[in-house]
Amino acid sequence: MAATAPQPERFAPAFRDELSRLMRWRRDVRHFRPDPVDEALLDRCLDAFRLAPSVGLSEPWRILRLDSETARQAARANFEAANAAALAGYDGEKAALYPRLKLSGMDRAPVQLAVFCDEATPQGAGLGAATMPEMRRYSVVAAISMFWLAARAEGLGVGWVSVLDPDRLCRDLAVPDDWSLVAYLCIGWPEVERDHPELEEVGWERRAEALHVEGR
């Protein structure tokens, strides 16, 4: 007698609709209320890292929470220097618009995390990463995405600050030499709710109307 094939896990249409809605409302938040975030709630969101996929089961993410004024001031000074350098690289309409963009929530976000990739972790024994070492960083990005959705489901907003000098931040935070910065995240309660990109709203760029998939 042939064995019965296992049935894949399926989710109800209502859940799928809610998941789609969650992804639409997963916006990069830069405007935060200063209200504190409950520690138990934050821990629930951070647990999403443990559910994320990782190359060779290496779990290479390393997370630092910046609570001290010294650490936050270093990150803020880093952003301001990088932001000034970025502005100098634009001209015309972009140069006029750039100073009006809100590119960081560092001034008000109650929770700020620096997320690193441990490039030398022995966990996973190099499976997959020996041929494609960048997969460790991709694994960290995947974990951040899981965390982001978990936070949004709780009503929290997340902002990813990429206008930074990563090497300088690593030095300022005195992390191990084998750690590379992947993300600086600002977390808190959104001041404004959006289901569309703020950069599209202010006229910086437009979202593509359709996804193009090419065949070979």
PDB file of C-alpha atoms in Angstrom:
ATOM      1  CA  MET A   1       0.000   0.000   0.000  1.00  0.00           C
ATOM      2  CA  ALA A   2       1.436   3.327  -1.069  1.00  0.00           C
ATOM      3  CA  ALA A   3       2.188   5.802   1.680  1.00  0.00           C
ATOM      4  CA  THR A   4      -0.003   8.872   1.802  1.00  0.00           C
ATOM      5  CA  ALA A   5       1.857  11.965   0.705  1.00  0.00           C
ATOM      6  CA  PRO A   6       2.126  14.565   3.481  1.00  0.00           C
ATOM      7  CA  GLN A   7      -0.137  17.551   2.962  1.00  0.00           C
ATOM      8  CA  PRO A   8       1.534  20.972   2.882  1.00  0.00           C
ATOM      9  CA  GLU A   9       0.645  23.420   5.611  1.00  0.00           C
ATOM     10  CA  ARG A  10      -2.006  25.771   4.298  1.00  0.00           C
ATOM     11  CA  PHE A  11      -3.337  29.013   5.711  1.00  0.00           C
ATOM     12  CA  ALA A  12      -6.846  30.367   5.441  1.00  0.00           C
ATOM     13  CA  PRO A  13      -7.671  33.050   2.844  1.00  0.00           C
ATOM     14  CA  ALA A  14      -8.346  35.539   5.645  1.00  0.00           C
ATOM     15  CA  PHE A  15      -4.836  35.009   6.976  1.00  0.00           C
ATOM     16  CA  ARG A  16      -3.319  35.424   3.518  1.00  0.00           C
ATOM     17  CA  ASP A  17      -5.222  38.674   3.085  1.00  0.00           C
ATOM     18  CA  GLU A  18      -3.928  39.929   6.431  1.00  0.00           C
ATOM     19  CA  LEU A  19      -0.376  38.935   5.508  1.00  0.00           C
ATOM     20  CA  SER A  20      -0.639  40.902   2.278  1.00  0.00           C
ATOM     21  CA  ARG A  21      -1.983  43.873   4.235  1.00  0.00           C
ATOM     22  CA  LEU A  22       0.888  43.575   6.730  1.00  0.00           C
ATOM     23  CA  MET A  23       3.455  43.685   3.924  1.00  0.00           C
ATOM     24  CA  ARG A  24       1.796  46.757   2.394  1.00  0.00           C
ATOM     25  CA  TRP A  25       1.946  48.577   5.741  1.00  0.00           C
ATOM     26  CA  ARG A  26       5.573  47.538   6.300  1.00  0.00           C
ATOM     27  CA  ARG A  27       6.977  50.946   5.549  1.00  0.00           C
ATOM     28  CA  ASP A  28      10.353  52.437   6.401  1.00  0.00           C
ATOM     29  CA  VAL A  29       9.508  54.737   9.311  1.00  0.00           C
ATOM     30  CA  ARG A  30      11.492  57.895  10.036  1.00  0.00           C
ATOM     31  CA  HIS A  31       8.979  59.867  12.090  1.00  0.00           C
ATOM     32  CA  PHE A  32       8.597  58.407  15.593  1.00  0.00           C
ATOM     33  CA  ARG A  33       6.754  59.286  18.749  1.00  0.00           C
ATOM     34  CA  PRO A  34       9.126  59.293  21.733  1.00  0.00           C
ATOM     35  CA  ASP A  35       6.891  56.904  23.745  1.00  0.00           C
ATOM     36  CA  PRO A  36       8.836  53.949  25.178  1.00  0.00           C
ATOM     37  CA  VAL A  37       8.498  50.426  23.807  1.00  0.00           C
ATOM     38  CA  ASP A  38       7.515  47.714  26.255  1.00  0.00           C
ATOM     39  CA  GLU A  39      10.437  45.321  26.766  1.00  0.00           C
ATOM     40  CA  ALA A  40       8.297  42.181  26.529  1.00  0.00           C
ATOM     41  CA  LEU A  41       6.851  43.389  23.235  1.00  0.00           C
ATOM     42  CA  LEU A  42      10.324  44.116  21.862  1.00  0.00           C
ATOM     43  CA  ASP A  43      11.524  40.678  22.937  1.00  0.00           C
ATOM     44  CA  ARG A  44       8.629  39.049  21.059  1.00  0.00           C
ATOM     45  CA  CYS A  45       9.665  40.862  17.915  1.00  0.00           C
ATOM     46  CA  LEU A  46      13.339  39.978  18.344  1.00  0.00           C
ATOM     47  CA  ASP A  47      12.381  36.306  18.643  1.00  0.00           C
ATOM     48  CA  ALA A  48      11.695  36.477  14.897  1.00  0.00           C
ATOM     49  CA  PHE A  49      15.470  36.402  14.345  1.00  0.00           C
ATOM     50  CA  ARG A  50      15.514  32.868  15.708  1.00  0.00           C
ATOM     51  CA  LEU A  51      12.926  31.793  13.121  1.00  0.00           C
ATOM     52  CA  ALA A  52      14.831  33.224  10.166  1.00  0.00           C
ATOM     53  CA  PRO A  53      16.638  31.118   7.559  1.00  0.00           C
ATOM     54  CA  SER A  54      20.423  31.227   7.510  1.00  0.00           C
ATOM     55  CA  VAL A  55      23.057  29.695   5.285  1.00  0.00           C
ATOM     56  CA  GLY A  56      24.294  26.417   6.756  1.00  0.00           C
ATOM     57  CA  LEU A  57      22.216  27.177   9.872  1.00  0.00           C
ATOM     58  CA  SER A  58      24.997  29.585  10.801  1.00  0.00           C
ATOM     59  CA  GLU A  59      22.736  32.232  12.426  1.00  0.00           C
ATOM     60  CA  PRO A  60      25.410  34.911  11.834  1.00  0.00           C
ATOM     61  CA  TRP A  61      23.393  37.888  13.116  1.00  0.00           C
ATOM     62  CA  ARG A  62      24.808  39.841  16.025  1.00  0.00           C
ATOM     63  CA  ILE A  63      22.730  42.621  17.584  1.00  0.00           C
ATOM     64  CA  LEU A  64      23.856  45.595  19.658  1.00  0.00           C
ATOM     65  CA  ARG A  65      21.302  47.823  21.346  1.00  0.00           C
ATOM     66  CA  LEU A  66      22.444  51.428  21.640  1.00  0.00           C
ATOM     67  CA  ASP A  67      21.146  52.737  24.952  1.00  0.00           C
ATOM     68  CA  SER A  68      23.958  54.984  26.153  1.00  0.00           C
ATOM     69  CA  GLU A  69      24.122  58.638  25.163  1.00  0.00           C
ATOM     70  CA  THR A  70      27.733  58.121  24.107  1.00  0.00           C
ATOM     71  CA  ALA A  71      26.885  55.350  21.634  1.00  0.00           C
ATOM     72  CA  ARG A  72      23.907  57.220  20.217  1.00  0.00           C
ATOM     73  CA  GLN A  73      25.861  60.436  19.812  1.00  0.00           C
ATOM     74  CA  ALA A  74      28.563  58.540  17.904  1.00  0.00           C
ATOM     75  CA  ALA A  75      25.978  57.052  15.564  1.00  0.00           C
ATOM     76  CA  ARG A  76      24.279  60.415  15.098  1.00  0.00           C
ATOM     77  CA  ALA A  77      27.578  62.167  14.305  1.00  0.00           C
ATOM     78  CA  ASN A  78      28.336  59.398  11.828  1.00  0.00           C
ATOM     79  CA  PHE A  79      24.996  59.943  10.093  1.00  0.00           C
ATOM     80  CA  GLU A  80      25.415  63.711   9.935  1.00  0.00           C
ATOM     81  CA  ALA A  81      28.863  63.414   8.320  1.00  0.00           C
ATOM     82  CA  ALA A  82      27.689  60.780   5.830  1.00  0.00           C
ATOM     83  CA  ASN A  83      24.557  62.791   5.072  1.00  0.00           C
ATOM     84  CA  ALA A  84      26.585  65.911   4.265  1.00  0.00           C
ATOM     85  CA  ALA A  85      28.848  63.887   1.967  1.00  0.00           C
ATOM     86  CA  ALA A  86      25.835  62.335   0.234  1.00  0.00           C
ATOM     87  CA  LEU A  87      24.269  65.750  -0.389  1.00  0.00           C
ATOM     88  CA  ALA A  88      27.479  66.899  -2.085  1.00  0.00           C
ATOM     89  CA  GLY A  89      27.044  64.096  -4.602  1.00  0.00           C
ATOM     90  CA  TYR A  90      23.767  65.455  -5.992  1.00  0.00           C
ATOM     91  CA  ASP A  91      22.971  68.413  -8.178  1.00  0.00           C
ATOM     92  CA  GLY A  92      19.919  69.966  -9.799  1.00  0.00           C
ATOM     93  CA  GLU A  93      16.470  68.920  -8.552  1.00  0.00           C
ATOM     94  CA  LYS A  94      17.822  66.096  -6.406  1.00  0.00           C
ATOM     95  CA  ALA A  95      20.218  68.471  -4.624  1.00  0.00           C
ATOM     96  CA  ALA A  96      17.307  70.823  -3.882  1.00  0.00           C
ATOM     97  CA  LEU A  97      15.080  68.022  -2.605  1.00  0.00           C
ATOM     98  CA  TYR A  98      17.668  66.018  -0.637  1.00  0.00           C
ATOM     99  CA  PRO A  99      17.966  68.397   2.380  1.00  0.00           C
ATOM    100  CA  ARG A 100      14.200  68.172   2.873  1.00  0.00           C
ATOM    101  CA  LEU A 101      14.202  64.396   3.145  1.00  0.00           C
ATOM    102  CA  LYS A 102      13.818  62.814   6.570  1.00  0.00           C
ATOM    103  CA  LEU A 103      16.438  60.075   6.297  1.00  0.00           C
ATOM    104  CA  SER A 104      16.857  59.055   9.922  1.00  0.00           C
ATOM    105  CA  GLY A 105      14.735  58.569  13.017  1.00  0.00           C
ATOM    106  CA  MET A 106      17.757  58.715  15.333  1.00  0.00           C
ATOM    107  CA  ASP A 107      16.534  61.912  16.960  1.00  0.00           C
ATOM    108  CA  ARG A 108      13.392  60.341  18.468  1.00  0.00           C
ATOM    109  CA  ALA A 109      13.326  56.553  18.090  1.00  0.00           C
ATOM    110  CA  PRO A 110      13.275  55.030  21.591  1.00  0.00           C
ATOM    111  CA  VAL A 111      14.977  51.792  20.480  1.00  0.00           C
ATOM    112  CA  GLN A 112      18.036  51.728  18.217  1.00  0.00           C
ATOM    113  CA  LEU A 113      19.817  48.567  17.132  1.00  0.00           C
ATOM    114  CA  ALA A 114      22.990  47.980  15.170  1.00  0.00           C
ATOM    115  CA  VAL A 115      22.803  44.610  13.419  1.00  0.00           C
ATOM    116  CA  PHE A 116      26.017  42.955  12.307  1.00  0.00           C
ATOM    117  CA  CYS A 117      27.089  39.851  10.450  1.00  0.00           C
ATOM    118  CA  ASP A 118      29.707  37.661  12.087  1.00  0.00           C
ATOM    119  CA  GLU A 119      31.789  36.826   9.018  1.00  0.00           C
ATOM    120  CA  ALA A 120      33.939  34.325  10.916  1.00  0.00           C
ATOM    121  CA  THR A 121      31.324  32.382  12.844  1.00  0.00           C
ATOM    122  CA  PRO A 122      32.242  28.691  13.113  1.00  0.00           C
ATOM    123  CA  GLN A 123      28.551  27.790  13.343  1.00  0.00           C
ATOM    124  CA  GLY A 124      27.387  26.042  10.199  1.00  0.00           C
ATOM    125  CA  ALA A 125      30.931  24.867   9.378  1.00  0.00           C
ATOM    126  CA  GLY A 126      31.004  27.069   6.284  1.00  0.00           C
ATOM    127  CA  LEU A 127      28.203  25.162   4.528  1.00  0.00           C
ATOM    128  CA  GLY A 128      27.076  27.318   1.595  1.00  0.00           C
ATOM    129  CA  ALA A 129      29.216  30.227   2.749  1.00  0.00           C
ATOM    130  CA  ALA A 130      32.474  28.666   1.571  1.00  0.00           C
ATOM    131  CA  THR A 131      31.346  29.144  -2.035  1.00  0.00           C
ATOM    132  CA  MET A 132      29.239  32.281  -1.477  1.00  0.00           C
ATOM    133  CA  PRO A 133      30.436  34.065   1.686  1.00  0.00           C
ATOM    134  CA  GLU A 134      27.987  36.905   1.037  1.00  0.00           C
ATOM    135  CA  MET A 135      25.226  34.447   1.971  1.00  0.00           C
ATOM    136  CA  ARG A 136      25.966  35.161   5.630  1.00  0.00           C
ATOM    137  CA  ARG A 137      25.001  38.801   5.120  1.00  0.00           C
ATOM    138  CA  TYR A 138      21.978  37.797   3.080  1.00  0.00           C
ATOM    139  CA  SER A 139      20.939  35.621   6.010  1.00  0.00           C
ATOM    140  CA  VAL A 140      21.131  38.634   8.314  1.00  0.00           C
ATOM    141  CA  VAL A 141      18.986  40.651   5.886  1.00  0.00           C
ATOM    142  CA  ALA A 142      16.406  37.849   5.825  1.00  0.00           C
ATOM    143  CA  ALA A 143      16.300  37.850   9.630  1.00  0.00           C
ATOM    144  CA  ILE A 144      15.849  41.630   9.688  1.00  0.00           C
ATOM    145  CA  SER A 145      12.895  41.275   7.316  1.00  0.00           C
ATOM    146  CA  MET A 146      11.305  38.729   9.654  1.00  0.00           C
ATOM    147  CA  PHE A 147      11.829  41.060  12.608  1.00  0.00           C
ATOM    148  CA  TRP A 148      10.416  43.987  10.643  1.00  0.00           C
ATOM    149  CA  LEU A 149       7.155  42.168   9.881  1.00  0.00           C
ATOM    150  CA  ALA A 150       6.855  40.993  13.485  1.00  0.00           C
ATOM    151  CA  ALA A 151       7.320  44.567  14.711  1.00  0.00           C
ATOM    152  CA  ARG A 152       4.783  45.943  12.234  1.00  0.00           C
ATOM    153  CA  ALA A 153       2.257  43.314  13.350  1.00  0.00           C
ATOM    154  CA  GLU A 154       2.594  44.735  16.866  1.00  0.00           C
ATOM    155  CA  GLY A 155       2.071  48.291  15.589  1.00  0.00           C
ATOM    156  CA  LEU A 156       5.739  49.250  15.825  1.00  0.00           C
ATOM    157  CA  GLY A 157       7.577  51.054  13.056  1.00  0.00           C
ATOM    158  CA  VAL A 158      11.112  50.275  11.887  1.00  0.00           C
ATOM    159  CA  GLY A 159      13.478  52.562   9.987  1.00  0.00           C
ATOM    160  CA  TRP A 160      16.662  51.336   8.306  1.00  0.00           C
ATOM    161  CA  VAL A 161      19.374  54.013   8.325  1.00  0.00           C
ATOM    162  CA  SER A 162      21.827  53.432   5.482  1.00  0.00           C
ATOM    163  CA  VAL A 163      23.418  56.889   5.288  1.00  0.00           C
ATOM    164  CA  LEU A 164      26.322  55.825   7.505  1.00  0.00           C
ATOM    165  CA  ASP A 165      30.012  55.007   7.378  1.00  0.00           C
ATOM    166  CA  PRO A 166      29.939  51.327   8.455  1.00  0.00           C
ATOM    167  CA  ASP A 167      33.655  51.079   9.243  1.00  0.00           C
ATOM    168  CA  ARG A 168      33.498  54.146  11.464  1.00  0.00           C
ATOM    169  CA  LEU A 169      30.478  52.788  13.330  1.00  0.00           C
ATOM    170  CA  CYS A 170      32.230  49.465  13.897  1.00  0.00           C
ATOM    171  CA  ARG A 171      35.193  51.319  15.382  1.00  0.00           C
ATOM    172  CA  ASP A 172      33.031  53.586  17.544  1.00  0.00           C
ATOM    173  CA  LEU A 173      31.099  50.622  18.928  1.00  0.00           C
ATOM    174  CA  ALA A 174      34.279  48.569  19.362  1.00  0.00           C
ATOM    175  CA  VAL A 175      32.840  45.419  17.797  1.00  0.00           C
ATOM    176  CA  PRO A 176      35.036  42.434  16.850  1.00  0.00           C
ATOM    177  CA  ASP A 177      37.045  42.789  13.646  1.00  0.00           C
ATOM    178  CA  ASP A 178      35.111  39.972  11.980  1.00  0.00           C
ATOM    179  CA  TRP A 179      31.748  41.736  12.401  1.00  0.00           C
ATOM    180  CA  SER A 180      30.429  43.792   9.480  1.00  0.00           C
ATOM    181  CA  LEU A 181      27.568  46.253   9.778  1.00  0.00           C
ATOM    182  CA  VAL A 182      24.409  45.230   7.939  1.00  0.00           C
ATOM    183  CA  ALA A 183      21.803  47.580   9.383  1.00  0.00           C
ATOM    184  CA  TYR A 184      21.199  50.400  11.807  1.00  0.00           C
ATOM    185  CA  LEU A 185      17.554  50.159  12.851  1.00  0.00           C
ATOM    186  CA  CYS A 186      15.382  52.760  14.553  1.00  0.00           C
ATOM    187  CA  ILE A 187      12.312  51.270  16.267  1.00  0.00           C
ATOM    188  CA  GLY A 188       9.322  52.872  17.910  1.00  0.00           C
ATOM    189  CA  TRP A 189       5.734  54.000  17.499  1.00  0.00           C
ATOM    190  CA  PRO A 190       5.115  55.718  14.131  1.00  0.00           C
ATOM    191  CA  GLU A 191       4.064  59.340  14.230  1.00  0.00           C
ATOM    192  CA  VAL A 192       2.428  58.928  10.821  1.00  0.00           C
ATOM    193  CA  GLU A 193       0.989  55.733   9.333  1.00  0.00           C
ATOM    194  CA  ARG A 194       1.643  55.063   5.629  1.00  0.00           C
ATOM    195  CA  ASP A 195       0.932  52.178   3.286  1.00  0.00           C
ATOM    196  CA  HIS A 196       3.167  53.647   0.564  1.00  0.00           C
ATOM    197  CA  PRO A 197       6.813  54.781   0.486  1.00  0.00           C
ATOM    198  CA  GLU A 198       7.481  58.243   1.895  1.00  0.00           C
ATOM    199  CA  LEU A 199      10.123  58.817  -0.793  1.00  0.00           C
ATOM    200  CA  GLU A 200       7.421  58.342  -3.405  1.00  0.00           C
ATOM    201  CA  GLU A 201       5.153  60.769  -1.568  1.00  0.00           C
ATOM    202  CA  VAL A 202       7.770  63.557  -1.544  1.00  0.00           C
ATOM    203  CA  GLY A 203       8.690  63.021  -5.186  1.00  0.00           C
ATOM    204  CA  TRP A 204      12.144  61.441  -4.854  1.00  0.00           C
ATOM    205  CA  GLU A 205      11.348  58.295  -6.823  1.00  0.00           C
ATOM    206  CA  ARG A 206       8.412  56.267  -8.139  1.00  0.00           C
ATOM    207  CA  ARG A 207       7.742  52.618  -7.463  1.00  0.00           C
ATOM    208  CA  ALA A 208       7.817  50.322 -10.489  1.00  0.00           C
ATOM    209  CA  GLU A 209       4.322  49.550 -11.711  1.00  0.00           C
ATOM    210  CA  ALA A 210       4.997  45.871 -12.319  1.00  0.00           C
ATOM    211  CA  LEU A 211       7.530  43.169 -11.546  1.00  0.00           C
ATOM    212  CA  HIS A 212       9.435  41.988 -14.600  1.00  0.00           C
ATOM    213  CA  VAL A 213      10.718  38.412 -14.572  1.00  0.00           C
ATOM    214  CA  GLU A 214      12.914  37.331 -17.461  1.00  0.00           C
ATOM    215  CA  GLY A 215      13.361  33.797 -18.698  1.00  0.00           C
ATOM    216  CA  ARG A 216      16.422  32.098 -20.106  1.00  0.00           C
TER     217      ARG A 216
END
